[in-house]
mmCIF file of C-alpha atoms in Angstrom:
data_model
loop_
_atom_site.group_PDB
_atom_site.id
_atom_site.type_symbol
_atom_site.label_atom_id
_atom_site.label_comp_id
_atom_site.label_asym_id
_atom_site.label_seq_id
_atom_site.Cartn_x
_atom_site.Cartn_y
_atom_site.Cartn_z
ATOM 1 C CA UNK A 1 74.319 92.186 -51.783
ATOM 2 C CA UNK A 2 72.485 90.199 -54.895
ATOM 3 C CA UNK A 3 75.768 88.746 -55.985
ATOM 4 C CA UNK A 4 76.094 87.469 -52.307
ATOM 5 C CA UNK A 5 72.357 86.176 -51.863
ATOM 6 C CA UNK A 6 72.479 84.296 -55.065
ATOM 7 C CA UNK A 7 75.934 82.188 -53.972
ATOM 8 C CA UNK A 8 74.736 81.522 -50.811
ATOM 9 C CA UNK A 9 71.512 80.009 -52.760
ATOM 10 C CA UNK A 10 73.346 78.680 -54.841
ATOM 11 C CA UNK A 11 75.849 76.595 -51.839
ATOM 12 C CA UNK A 12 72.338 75.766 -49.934
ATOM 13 C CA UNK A 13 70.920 74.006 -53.127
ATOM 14 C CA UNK A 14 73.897 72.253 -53.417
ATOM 15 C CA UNK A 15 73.891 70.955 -49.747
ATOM 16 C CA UNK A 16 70.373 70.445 -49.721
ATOM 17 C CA UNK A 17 70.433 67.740 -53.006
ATOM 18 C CA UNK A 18 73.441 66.227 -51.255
ATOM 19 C CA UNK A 19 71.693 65.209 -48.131
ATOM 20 C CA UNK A 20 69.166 63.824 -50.526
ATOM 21 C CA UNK A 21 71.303 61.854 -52.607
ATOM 22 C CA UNK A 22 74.111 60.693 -50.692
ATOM 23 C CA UNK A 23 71.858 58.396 -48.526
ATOM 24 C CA UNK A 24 70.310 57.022 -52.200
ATOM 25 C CA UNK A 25 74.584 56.629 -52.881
ATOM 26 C CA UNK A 26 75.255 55.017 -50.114
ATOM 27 C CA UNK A 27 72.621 52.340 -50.600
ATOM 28 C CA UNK A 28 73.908 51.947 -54.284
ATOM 29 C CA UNK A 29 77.525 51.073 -52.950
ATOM 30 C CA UNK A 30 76.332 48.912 -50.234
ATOM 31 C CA UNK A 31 74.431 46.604 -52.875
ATOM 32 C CA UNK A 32 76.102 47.534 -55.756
ATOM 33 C CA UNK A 33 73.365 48.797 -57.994
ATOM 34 C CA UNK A 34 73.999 50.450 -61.094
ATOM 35 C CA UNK A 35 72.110 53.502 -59.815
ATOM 36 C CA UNK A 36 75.890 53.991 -58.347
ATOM 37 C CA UNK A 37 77.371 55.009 -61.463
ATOM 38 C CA UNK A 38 74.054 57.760 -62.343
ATOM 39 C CA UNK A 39 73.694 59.433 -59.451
ATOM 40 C CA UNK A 40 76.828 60.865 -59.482
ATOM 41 C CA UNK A 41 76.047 62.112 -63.205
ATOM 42 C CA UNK A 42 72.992 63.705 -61.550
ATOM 43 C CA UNK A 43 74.343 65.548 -58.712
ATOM 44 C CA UNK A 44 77.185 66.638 -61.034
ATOM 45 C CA UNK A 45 75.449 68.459 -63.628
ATOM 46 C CA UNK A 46 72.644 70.007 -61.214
ATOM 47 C CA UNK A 47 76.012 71.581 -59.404
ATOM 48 C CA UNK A 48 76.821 72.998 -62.587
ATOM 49 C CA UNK A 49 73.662 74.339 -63.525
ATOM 50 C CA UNK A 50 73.106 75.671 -59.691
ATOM 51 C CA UNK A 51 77.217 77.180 -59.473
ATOM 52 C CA UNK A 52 76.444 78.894 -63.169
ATOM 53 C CA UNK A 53 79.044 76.420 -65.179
ATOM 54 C CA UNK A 54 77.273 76.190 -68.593
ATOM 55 C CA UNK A 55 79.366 73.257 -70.801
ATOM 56 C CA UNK A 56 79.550 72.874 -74.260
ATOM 57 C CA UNK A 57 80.377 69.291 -75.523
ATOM 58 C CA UNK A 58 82.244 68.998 -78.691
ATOM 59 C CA UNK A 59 82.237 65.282 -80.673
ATOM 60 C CA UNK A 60 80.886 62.650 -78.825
ATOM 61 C CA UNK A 61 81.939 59.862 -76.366
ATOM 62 C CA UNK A 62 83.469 56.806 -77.349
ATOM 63 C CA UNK A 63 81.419 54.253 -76.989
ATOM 64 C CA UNK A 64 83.369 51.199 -76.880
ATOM 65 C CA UNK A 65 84.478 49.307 -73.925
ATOM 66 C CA UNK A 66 87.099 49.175 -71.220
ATOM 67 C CA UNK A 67 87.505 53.119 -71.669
ATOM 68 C CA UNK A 68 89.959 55.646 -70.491
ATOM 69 C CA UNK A 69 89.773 58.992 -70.552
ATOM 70 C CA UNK A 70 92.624 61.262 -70.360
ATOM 71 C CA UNK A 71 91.660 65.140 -70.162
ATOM 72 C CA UNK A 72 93.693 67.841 -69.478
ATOM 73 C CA UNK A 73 93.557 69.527 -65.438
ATOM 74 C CA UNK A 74 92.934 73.263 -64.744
ATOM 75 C CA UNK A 75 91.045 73.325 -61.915
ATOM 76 C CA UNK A 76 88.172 71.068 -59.724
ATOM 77 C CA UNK A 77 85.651 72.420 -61.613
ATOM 78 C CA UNK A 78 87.066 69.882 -64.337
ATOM 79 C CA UNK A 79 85.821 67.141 -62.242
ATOM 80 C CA UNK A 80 82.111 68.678 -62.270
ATOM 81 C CA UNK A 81 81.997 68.886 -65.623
ATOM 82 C CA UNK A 82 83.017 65.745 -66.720
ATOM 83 C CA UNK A 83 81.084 64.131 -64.096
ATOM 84 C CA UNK A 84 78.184 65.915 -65.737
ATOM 85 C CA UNK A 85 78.421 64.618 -69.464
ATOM 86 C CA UNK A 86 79.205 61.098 -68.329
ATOM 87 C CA UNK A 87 79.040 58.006 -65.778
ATOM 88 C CA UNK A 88 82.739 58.308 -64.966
ATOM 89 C CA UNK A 89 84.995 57.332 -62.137
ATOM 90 C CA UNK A 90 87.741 59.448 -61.321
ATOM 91 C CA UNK A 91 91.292 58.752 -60.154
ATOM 92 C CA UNK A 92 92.585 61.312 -57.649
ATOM 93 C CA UNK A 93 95.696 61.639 -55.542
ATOM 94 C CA UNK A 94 95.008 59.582 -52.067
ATOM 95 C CA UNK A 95 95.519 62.751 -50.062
ATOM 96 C CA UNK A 96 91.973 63.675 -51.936
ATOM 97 C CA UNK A 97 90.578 61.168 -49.556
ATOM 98 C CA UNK A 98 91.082 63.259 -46.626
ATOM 99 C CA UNK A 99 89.974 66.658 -47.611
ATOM 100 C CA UNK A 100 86.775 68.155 -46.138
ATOM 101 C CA UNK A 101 83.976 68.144 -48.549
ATOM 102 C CA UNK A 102 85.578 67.031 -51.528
ATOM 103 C CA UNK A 103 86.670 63.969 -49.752
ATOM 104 C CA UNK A 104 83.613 62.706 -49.324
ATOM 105 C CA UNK A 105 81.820 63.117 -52.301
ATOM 106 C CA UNK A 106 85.186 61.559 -54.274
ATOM 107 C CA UNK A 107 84.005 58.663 -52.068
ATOM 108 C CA UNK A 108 80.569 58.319 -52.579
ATOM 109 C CA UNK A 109 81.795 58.404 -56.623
ATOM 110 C CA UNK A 110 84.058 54.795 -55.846
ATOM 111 C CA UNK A 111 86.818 57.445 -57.175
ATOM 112 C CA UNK A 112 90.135 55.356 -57.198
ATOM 113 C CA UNK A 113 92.804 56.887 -55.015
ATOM 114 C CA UNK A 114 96.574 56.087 -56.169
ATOM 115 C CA UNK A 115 99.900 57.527 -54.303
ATOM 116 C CA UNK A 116 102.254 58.138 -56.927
ATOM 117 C CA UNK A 117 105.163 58.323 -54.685
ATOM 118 C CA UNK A 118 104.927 54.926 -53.494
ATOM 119 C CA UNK A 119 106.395 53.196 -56.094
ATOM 120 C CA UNK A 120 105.717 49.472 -54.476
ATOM 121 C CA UNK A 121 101.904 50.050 -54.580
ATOM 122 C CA UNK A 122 101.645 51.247 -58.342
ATOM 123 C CA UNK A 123 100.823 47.346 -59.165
ATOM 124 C CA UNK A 124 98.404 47.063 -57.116
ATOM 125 C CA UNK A 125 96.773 50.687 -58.431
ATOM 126 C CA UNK A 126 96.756 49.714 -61.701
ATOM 127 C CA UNK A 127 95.656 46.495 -61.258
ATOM 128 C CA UNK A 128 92.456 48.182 -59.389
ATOM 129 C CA UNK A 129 92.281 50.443 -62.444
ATOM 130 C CA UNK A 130 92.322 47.375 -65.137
ATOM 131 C CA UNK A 131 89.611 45.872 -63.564
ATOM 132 C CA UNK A 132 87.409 48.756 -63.079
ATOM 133 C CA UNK A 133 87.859 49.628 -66.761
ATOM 134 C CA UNK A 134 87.206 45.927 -67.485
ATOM 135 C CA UNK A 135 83.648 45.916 -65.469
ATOM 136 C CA UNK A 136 82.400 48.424 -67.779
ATOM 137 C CA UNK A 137 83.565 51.766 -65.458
ATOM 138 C CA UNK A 138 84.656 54.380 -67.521
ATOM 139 C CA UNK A 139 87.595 56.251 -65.752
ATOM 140 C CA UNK A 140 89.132 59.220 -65.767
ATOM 141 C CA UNK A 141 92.564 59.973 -65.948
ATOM 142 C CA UNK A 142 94.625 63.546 -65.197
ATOM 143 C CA UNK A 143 97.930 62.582 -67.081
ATOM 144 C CA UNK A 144 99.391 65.688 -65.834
ATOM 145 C CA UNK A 145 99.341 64.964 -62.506
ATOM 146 C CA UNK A 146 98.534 68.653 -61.581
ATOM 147 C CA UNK A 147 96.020 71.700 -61.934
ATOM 148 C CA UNK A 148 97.744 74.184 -64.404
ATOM 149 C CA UNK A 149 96.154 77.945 -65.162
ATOM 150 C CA UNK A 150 94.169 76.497 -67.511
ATOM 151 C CA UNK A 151 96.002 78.081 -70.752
ATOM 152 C CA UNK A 152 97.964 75.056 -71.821
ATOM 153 C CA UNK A 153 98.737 71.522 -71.807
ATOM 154 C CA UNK A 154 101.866 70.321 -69.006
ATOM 155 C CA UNK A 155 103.861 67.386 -69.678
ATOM 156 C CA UNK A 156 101.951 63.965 -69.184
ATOM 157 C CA UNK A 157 102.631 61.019 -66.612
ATOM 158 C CA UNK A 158 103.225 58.636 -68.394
ATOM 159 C CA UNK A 159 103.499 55.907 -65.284
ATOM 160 C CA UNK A 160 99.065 55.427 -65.217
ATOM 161 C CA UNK A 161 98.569 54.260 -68.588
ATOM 162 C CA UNK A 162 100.166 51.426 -67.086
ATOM 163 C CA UNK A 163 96.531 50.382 -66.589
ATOM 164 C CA UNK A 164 95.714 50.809 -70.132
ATOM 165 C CA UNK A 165 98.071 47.557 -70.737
ATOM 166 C CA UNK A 166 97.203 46.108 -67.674
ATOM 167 C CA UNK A 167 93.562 45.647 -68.840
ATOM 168 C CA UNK A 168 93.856 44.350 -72.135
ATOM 169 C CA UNK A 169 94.151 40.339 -70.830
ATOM 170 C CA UNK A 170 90.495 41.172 -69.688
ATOM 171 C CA UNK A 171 89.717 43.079 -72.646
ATOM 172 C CA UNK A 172 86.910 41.088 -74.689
ATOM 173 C CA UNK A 173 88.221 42.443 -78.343
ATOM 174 C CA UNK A 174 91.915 42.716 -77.123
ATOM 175 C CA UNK A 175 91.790 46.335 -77.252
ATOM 176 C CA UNK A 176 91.671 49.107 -74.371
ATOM 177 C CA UNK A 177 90.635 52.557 -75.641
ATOM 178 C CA UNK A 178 91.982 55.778 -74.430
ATOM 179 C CA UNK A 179 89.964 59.016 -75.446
ATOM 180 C CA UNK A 180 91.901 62.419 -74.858
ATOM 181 C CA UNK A 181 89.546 65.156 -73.826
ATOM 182 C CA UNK A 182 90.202 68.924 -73.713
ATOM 183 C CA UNK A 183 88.334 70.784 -71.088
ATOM 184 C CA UNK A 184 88.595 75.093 -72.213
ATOM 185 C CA UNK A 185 86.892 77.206 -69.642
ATOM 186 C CA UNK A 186 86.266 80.407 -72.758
ATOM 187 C CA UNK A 187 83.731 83.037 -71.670
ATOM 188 C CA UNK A 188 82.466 84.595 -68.450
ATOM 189 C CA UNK A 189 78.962 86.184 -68.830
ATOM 190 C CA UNK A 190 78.673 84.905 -72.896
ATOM 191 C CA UNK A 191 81.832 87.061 -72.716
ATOM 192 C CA UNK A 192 85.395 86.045 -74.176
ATOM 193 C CA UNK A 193 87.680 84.805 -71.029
ATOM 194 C CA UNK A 194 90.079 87.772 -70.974
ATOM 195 C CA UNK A 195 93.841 87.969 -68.710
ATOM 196 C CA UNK A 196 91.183 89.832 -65.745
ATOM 197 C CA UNK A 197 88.877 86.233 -65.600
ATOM 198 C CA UNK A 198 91.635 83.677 -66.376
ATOM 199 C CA UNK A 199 92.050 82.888 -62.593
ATOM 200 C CA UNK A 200 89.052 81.539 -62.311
ATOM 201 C CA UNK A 201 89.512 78.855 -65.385
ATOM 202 C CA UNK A 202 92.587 77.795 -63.350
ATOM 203 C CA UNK A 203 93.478 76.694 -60.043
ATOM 204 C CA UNK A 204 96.940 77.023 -59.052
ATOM 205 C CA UNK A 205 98.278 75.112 -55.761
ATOM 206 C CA UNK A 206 99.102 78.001 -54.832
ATOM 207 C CA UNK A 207 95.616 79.683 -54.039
ATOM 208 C CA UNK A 208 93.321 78.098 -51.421
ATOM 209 C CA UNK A 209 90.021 76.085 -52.099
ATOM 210 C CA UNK A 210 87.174 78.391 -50.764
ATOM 211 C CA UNK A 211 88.776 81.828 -52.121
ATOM 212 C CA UNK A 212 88.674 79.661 -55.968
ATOM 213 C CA UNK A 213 85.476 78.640 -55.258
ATOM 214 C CA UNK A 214 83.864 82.463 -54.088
ATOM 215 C CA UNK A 215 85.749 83.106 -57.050
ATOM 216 C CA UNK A 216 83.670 81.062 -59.253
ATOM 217 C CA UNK A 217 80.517 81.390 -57.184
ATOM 218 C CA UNK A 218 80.323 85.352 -58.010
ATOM 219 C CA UNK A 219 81.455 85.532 -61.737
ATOM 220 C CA UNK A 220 78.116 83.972 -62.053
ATOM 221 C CA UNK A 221 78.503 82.440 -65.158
ATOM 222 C CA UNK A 222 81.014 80.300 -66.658
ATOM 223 C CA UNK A 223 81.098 78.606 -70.606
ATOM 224 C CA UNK A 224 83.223 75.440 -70.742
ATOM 225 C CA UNK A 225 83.695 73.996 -73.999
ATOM 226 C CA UNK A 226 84.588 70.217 -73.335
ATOM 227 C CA UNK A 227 86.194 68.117 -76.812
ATOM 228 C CA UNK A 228 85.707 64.693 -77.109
ATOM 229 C CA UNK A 229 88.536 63.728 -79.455
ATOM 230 C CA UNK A 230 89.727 61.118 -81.637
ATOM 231 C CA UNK A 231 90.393 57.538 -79.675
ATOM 232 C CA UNK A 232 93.875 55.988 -79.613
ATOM 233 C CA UNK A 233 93.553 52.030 -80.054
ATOM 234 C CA UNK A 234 95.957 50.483 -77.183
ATOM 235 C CA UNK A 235 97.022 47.303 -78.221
ATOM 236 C CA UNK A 236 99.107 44.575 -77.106
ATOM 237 C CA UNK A 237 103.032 45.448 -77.837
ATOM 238 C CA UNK A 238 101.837 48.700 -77.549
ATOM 239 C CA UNK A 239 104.311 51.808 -76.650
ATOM 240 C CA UNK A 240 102.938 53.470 -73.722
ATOM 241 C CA UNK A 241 105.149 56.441 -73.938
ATOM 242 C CA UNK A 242 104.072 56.764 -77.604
ATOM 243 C CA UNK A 243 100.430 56.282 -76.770
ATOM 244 C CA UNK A 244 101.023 58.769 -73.775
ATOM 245 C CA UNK A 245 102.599 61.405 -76.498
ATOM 246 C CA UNK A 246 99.794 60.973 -79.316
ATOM 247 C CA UNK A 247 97.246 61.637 -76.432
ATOM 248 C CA UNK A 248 99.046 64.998 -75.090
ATOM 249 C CA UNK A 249 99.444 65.841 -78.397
ATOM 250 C CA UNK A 250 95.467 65.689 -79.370
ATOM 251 C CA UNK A 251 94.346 67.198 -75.601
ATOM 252 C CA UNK A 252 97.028 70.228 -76.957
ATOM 253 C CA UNK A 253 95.697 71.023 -80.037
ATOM 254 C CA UNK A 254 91.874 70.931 -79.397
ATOM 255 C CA UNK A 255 92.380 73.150 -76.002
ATOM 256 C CA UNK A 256 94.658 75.907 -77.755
ATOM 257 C CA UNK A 257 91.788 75.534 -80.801
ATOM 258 C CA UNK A 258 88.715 76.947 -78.012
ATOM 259 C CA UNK A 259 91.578 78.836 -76.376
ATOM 260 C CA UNK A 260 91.977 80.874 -79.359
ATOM 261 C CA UNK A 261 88.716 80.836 -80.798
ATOM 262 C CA UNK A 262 88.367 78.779 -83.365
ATOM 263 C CA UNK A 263 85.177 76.994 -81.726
ATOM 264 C CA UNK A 264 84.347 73.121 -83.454
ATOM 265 C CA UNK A 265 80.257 73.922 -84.599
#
């Protein structure tokens, strides 16, 4: 009866600060203020704190400019957290668009929605991305192109980093800079994540939205250890299938490292 008092606390906080903000967001859009890009950062990391997802951030940022970040995709909760350690815009499948909720608030965040299977409008998508990246937006990428069960790393899409090249004409020092980041959902109640918990680090397309989310609502208490790793320098005459490689290669390593315990300090 506790467990069930506290998430629906928890769910009316949530709703409550949206109703607050979103007006504040929608303002921001309309006139383009750069209170666009923070509130976002705001609402994400009072979610977290409210939902019981306590993150750990490993390394730091990069903090040169246009920057991409590439991060590996178990579950939406991945889009909380990042939203809560930086002013980040997201790019998400355009079906996204339409779903209830979520739909929404990827709105009110300017996320960028791409269809992957419409191969005539990937110019266009990328172009969007360039010049986002070029105006100073940092976005965030999902090379995987999936959720996975949050215990490893599935082969990357290469086809987005198209945008990498794509902004480096409006690139000021001729150099785009993509930053792979591992996201390692590792203890449940200061706990080790054992096989009982791993469903909730995950979110298979297989399991439905608000059964994930009770999920993660009554464990209560979630430790995400996020990696900020080391930047790969995309240059012109650069290989994006290389870059694309060295990138799932790094996201690898530093997930399976918090995965198996060996915790950066």
């Amino acid at each position: 009866m506790i467990n069930w008092l506290r998430v629906g606390l928890a769910l009316f906080l949530v709703l409550l600060m949206t109703l607050v903000l979103a007006p504040l967001q929608l303002l921001a859009l309309r006139f383009d203020w750069k209170l666009r890009r923070r509130l976002p950062r705001l609402w994400h990391g009072i979610t977290c704190r409210l939902i019981g997802i306590r993150i750990r951030a490993h390394g730091t940022l990069e903090q040169h400019r246009p920057l991409m970040i590439a991060a590996n995709h178990a579950s939406w909760k991945d889009i909380l957290v990042l939203g809560a350690l930086a002013d980040v815009v997201f790019i998400a499948k355009t079906e996204v668009a339409d779903w209830p909720i979520f739909g929404t608030l990827a709105k009110l965040q300017k996320s960028i929605f791409v269809v992957r299977e419409q191969k005539r409008r990937t110019g266009d998508q990328v172009s969007e991305i360039a010049e986002r990246m070029a105006d100073g937006e940092i976005v965030v990428l999902f090379p995987e192109g999936t959720t996975s069960d949050g215990n490893r790393v599935l082969e990357v899409k290469t086809s987005l980093f198209g945008a990498a090249a794509a902004a480096l004409p409006l690139a000021p020092e001729g150099v785009v800079y993509v930053q792979p980041v591992a996201i390692a959902y590792t203890r449940v109640h200061g706990m080790p994540m054992g096989r009982y918990h791993r469903p909730i680090a995950g979110w298979p397309g297989d399991v439905g939205m608000v059964p994930h989310l009770m999920g993660v609502l009554k464990s209560g208490a979630i430790d995400v250890d996020v990696s900020f790793g080391e930047v790969v320098e995309y240059r012109e005459g650069g290989n994006r299938k290389q870059v694309a490689g060295l990138i799932e290669k790094r996201i690898r390593s530093m997930l399976l490292d918090h995965l198996r315990g060996r915790l950066w300090r």
